[in-house]
CSV table of C-alpha atoms in Angstrom, one decimal:
chain,number,residue,atom,x,y,z
A,1,MET,CA,102.9,109.5,82.4
A,2,LYS,CA,101.1,110.1,79.1
A,3,LYS,CA,99.6,106.7,79.4
A,4,ILE,CA,98.2,107.5,82.8
A,5,ILE,CA,96.6,110.7,81.6
A,6,VAL,CA,95.1,108.9,78.6
A,7,THR,CA,93.7,106.2,80.9
A,8,LEU,CA,92.2,108.7,83.3
A,9,ALA,CA,90.7,110.6,80.4
A,10,VAL,CA,89.1,107.3,79.1
A,11,LEU,CA,87.7,106.7,82.6
A,12,LEU,CA,86.1,110.1,82.7
A,13,LEU,CA,84.7,109.7,79.2
A,14,LEU,CA,83.3,106.2,80.0
A,15,VAL,CA,81.4,107.5,83.0
A,16,ALA,CA,80.1,110.6,81.3
A,17,SER,CA,79.0,108.9,78.1
A,18,LEU,CA,78.1,105.3,79.0
A,19,ALA,CA,74.6,105.7,77.4
A,20,VAL,CA,76.2,107.0,74.2
A,21,MET,CA,78.4,103.9,74.0
A,22,THR,CA,75.4,101.7,74.0
A,23,ALA,CA,73.6,103.7,71.4
A,24,CYS,CA,76.6,103.9,69.1
A,25,GLY,CA,77.1,100.1,68.9
A,26,GLY,CA,80.8,99.5,68.2
A,27,THR,CA,82.6,96.3,68.6
A,28,THR,CA,81.2,94.6,71.7
A,29,GLU,CA,80.8,91.1,72.9
A,30,THR,CA,79.3,89.4,75.9
A,31,THR,CA,81.7,86.9,77.3
A,32,ALA,CA,81.1,83.5,78.8
A,33,ALA,CA,83.1,81.6,81.3
A,34,THR,CA,86.5,80.4,80.1
A,35,THR,CA,88.2,77.2,81.3
A,36,THR,CA,91.8,76.1,80.9
A,37,THR,CA,93.7,72.9,81.3
A,38,GLU,CA,97.1,74.5,81.6
A,39,ALA,CA,98.8,74.8,85.0
A,40,PRO,CA,98.7,78.3,86.4
A,41,VAL,CA,101.9,80.3,87.0
A,42,THR,CA,100.5,81.7,90.3
A,43,THR,CA,98.0,80.3,92.8
A,44,GLU,CA,94.7,79.8,91.0
A,45,ALA,CA,91.8,81.4,92.8
A,46,PRO,CA,88.4,79.8,91.9
A,47,LEU,CA,86.1,82.0,89.9
A,48,PRO,CA,83.3,83.4,92.2
A,49,GLU,CA,79.8,82.4,91.2
A,50,GLY,CA,78.5,84.7,88.5
A,51,TYR,CA,82.0,85.7,87.3
A,52,THR,CA,84.0,84.8,84.2
A,53,LEU,CA,87.7,85.0,83.4
A,54,TYR,CA,89.5,87.9,81.7
A,55,ASP,CA,92.9,86.7,80.3
A,56,ASN,CA,95.0,88.8,77.9
A,57,GLY,CA,98.0,86.5,77.9
A,58,ASP,CA,99.9,88.5,80.7
A,59,ILE,CA,97.3,89.0,83.4
A,60,SER,CA,93.9,87.5,84.3
A,61,PHE,CA,91.1,88.2,86.8
A,62,ALA,CA,87.5,87.5,87.5
A,63,TYR,CA,84.8,89.9,86.4
A,64,PRO,CA,81.0,89.7,86.5
A,65,GLU,CA,79.3,87.7,83.7
A,66,GLY,CA,77.2,89.8,81.5
A,67,PHE,CA,79.6,92.7,81.4
A,68,VAL,CA,80.1,94.0,77.9
A,69,LYS,CA,83.7,93.8,76.6
A,70,GLN,CA,85.1,96.5,74.3
A,71,ASP,CA,88.6,95.8,73.0
A,72,GLY,CA,91.1,98.4,72.0
A,73,SER,CA,94.3,99.9,73.3
A,74,THR,CA,92.3,100.3,76.5
A,75,VAL,CA,90.1,97.3,77.3
A,76,ILE,CA,86.8,98.2,78.9
A,77,LEU,CA,84.5,95.7,80.7
A,78,ALA,CA,81.2,97.4,81.6
A,79,ASP,CA,77.8,96.8,83.1
A,80,MET,CA,75.6,98.8,80.8
A,81,THR,CA,72.9,99.0,83.5
A,82,THR,CA,74.8,100.3,86.5
A,83,GLY,CA,77.8,101.9,84.9
A,84,ASN,CA,80.2,99.8,87.0
A,85,ASN,CA,83.2,99.0,84.9
A,86,ILE,CA,86.8,97.7,84.7
A,87,THR,CA,89.5,99.2,82.4
A,88,VAL,CA,92.8,97.5,81.6
A,89,VAL,CA,95.7,99.5,80.3
A,90,TYR,CA,99.4,99.0,80.3
A,91,GLU,CA,102.6,101.1,79.9
A,92,ALA,CA,106.3,100.3,79.6
A,93,LYS,CA,107.6,98.6,82.7
A,94,THR,CA,108.1,101.1,85.5
A,95,ASP,CA,108.8,100.7,89.2
A,96,MET,CA,107.4,104.1,90.2
A,97,TYR,CA,104.3,102.6,91.7
A,98,GLU,CA,106.2,100.2,93.9
A,99,THR,CA,107.2,103.1,96.2
A,100,LEU,CA,104.1,105.3,95.7
A,101,ASP,CA,102.4,106.6,98.9
A,102,ASN,CA,99.7,109.1,99.7
A,103,ASN,CA,102.0,112.0,99.2
A,104,GLY,CA,103.1,110.7,95.8
A,105,TYR,CA,99.5,110.2,94.8
A,106,LYS,CA,98.7,113.8,95.9
A,107,THR,CA,101.6,115.1,93.7
A,108,MET,CA,101.2,112.9,90.7
A,109,PHE,CA,97.5,111.8,90.3
A,110,LYS,CA,95.4,114.5,92.0
A,111,PRO,CA,96.4,117.3,89.6
A,112,ILE,CA,95.6,115.1,86.6
A,113,PHE,CA,92.1,114.5,87.9
A,114,GLU,CA,91.6,118.1,88.8
A,115,ALA,CA,92.7,119.2,85.3
A,116,MET,CA,89.8,116.9,84.0
A,117,ASP,CA,87.4,118.8,86.2
A,118,MET,CA,87.1,116.0,88.7
A,119,THR,CA,87.2,116.2,92.5
A,120,VAL,CA,89.1,113.5,94.2
A,121,THR,CA,88.7,112.7,97.9
A,122,ASN,CA,89.4,109.8,100.3
A,123,TYR,CA,92.4,108.7,98.5
A,124,ALA,CA,94.7,105.9,99.9
A,125,VAL,CA,97.7,104.1,98.5
A,126,GLU,CA,98.5,100.6,99.7
A,127,GLN,CA,101.4,98.4,98.8
A,128,ILE,CA,100.2,94.7,98.8
A,129,ALA,CA,103.0,92.2,99.1
A,130,LYS,CA,100.9,89.3,97.9
A,131,ASN,CA,97.2,89.0,97.0
A,132,ALA,CA,95.3,85.7,96.9
A,133,THR,CA,97.1,84.6,93.7
A,134,GLY,CA,100.5,85.5,95.0
A,135,ILE,CA,101.3,88.7,93.0
A,136,SER,CA,102.5,92.0,94.5
A,137,LEU,CA,100.6,95.1,93.5
A,138,THR,CA,99.9,98.7,94.3
A,139,LYS,CA,96.3,99.4,95.3
A,140,ILE,CA,95.0,103.0,95.0
A,141,THR,CA,91.5,103.9,96.0
A,142,HIS,CA,89.7,107.2,95.8
A,143,THR,CA,86.3,108.8,95.5
A,144,ALA,CA,85.9,110.8,92.3
A,145,SER,CA,83.1,113.3,91.4
A,146,THR,CA,82.4,114.9,88.1
A,147,GLN,CA,79.3,116.4,86.5
A,148,GLY,CA,77.2,115.6,89.5
A,149,LYS,CA,78.2,111.9,89.5
A,150,THR,CA,80.2,110.3,92.3
A,151,MET,CA,82.1,107.0,91.9
A,152,GLU,CA,84.5,104.9,93.9
A,153,GLN,CA,87.6,103.8,92.0
A,154,THR,CA,90.2,101.2,92.8
A,155,MET,CA,93.4,101.1,90.7
A,156,LEU,CA,95.3,97.8,90.9
A,157,ILE,CA,98.8,98.1,89.4
A,158,THR,CA,101.3,95.3,88.8
A,159,THR,CA,104.2,94.6,86.5
A,160,VAL,CA,104.4,91.5,84.3
A,161,GLY,CA,107.5,91.1,82.1
A,162,ASN,CA,108.2,94.4,80.4
A,163,LYS,CA,104.7,95.9,81.0
A,164,THR,CA,103.1,97.6,84.0
A,165,TYR,CA,99.3,97.0,84.0
A,166,THR,CA,96.7,99.2,85.6
A,167,VAL,CA,93.3,97.5,86.2
A,168,THR,CA,90.9,100.2,87.3
A,169,VAL,CA,87.6,99.1,89.0
A,170,THR,CA,85.0,101.8,88.9
A,171,GLU,CA,81.9,101.5,91.1
A,172,VAL,CA,79.1,103.9,90.1
A,173,VAL,CA,76.8,101.6,92.2
A,174,HIS,CA,78.6,100.4,95.3
A,175,ASN,CA,79.4,96.7,95.4
A,176,ASP,CA,82.1,95.4,97.8
A,177,ALA,CA,82.1,91.9,96.2
A,178,PHE,CA,82.9,93.3,92.8
A,179,VAL,CA,86.1,95.1,93.9
A,180,ASN,CA,87.2,92.2,96.2
A,181,ASN,CA,86.7,89.6,93.5
A,182,VAL,CA,88.8,91.5,91.0
A,183,LEU,CA,91.5,92.2,93.6
A,184,ASN,CA,91.7,88.6,94.9
A,185,SER,CA,91.7,87.0,91.5
A,186,LEU,CA,94.2,89.3,89.7
A,187,GLY,CA,97.2,87.2,88.8
A,188,LEU,CA,99.4,86.1,86.0
A,189,SER,CA,97.8,84.7,82.8
A,190,LYS,CA,96.5,81.2,83.3
């Protein structure tokens, strides 16, 4: 639960201080497309045009080329122009998301967002038996508003080995292809 709160706090800070991140420098890199010759563990989805591969050894997914990558305990992939971003965080393996529904979201997540002075609406929890790469995951969507900014967020949660990963796609500027490409390409490490 602490990991969830930390992740949500990071998301809030990212949206509120995106311009500050750019000005402060820090360790960033622009990534290029990655290719591999190893056989994938799951069905391999081709990379959409204009996308590159994120792969941390456990999970992988496509994300837009040109996003700036900031490594740390929480990985952040961000478009410094629009504010759209992806965060990747993990916690010890848990099965609590596998049975999560809208009522569970309302009880567990909504109070955390409200404690961070965020308004959350239009939330929906969906259990996906298999995405395009063949993994099962929990998909949580909501609209979040804070400090006069509104964003759409999609949390994709899956377990690999002894870790449960949350990949959060934040749209400050709406882009259906962005969310769908991450969702459909999310799979086990290549």
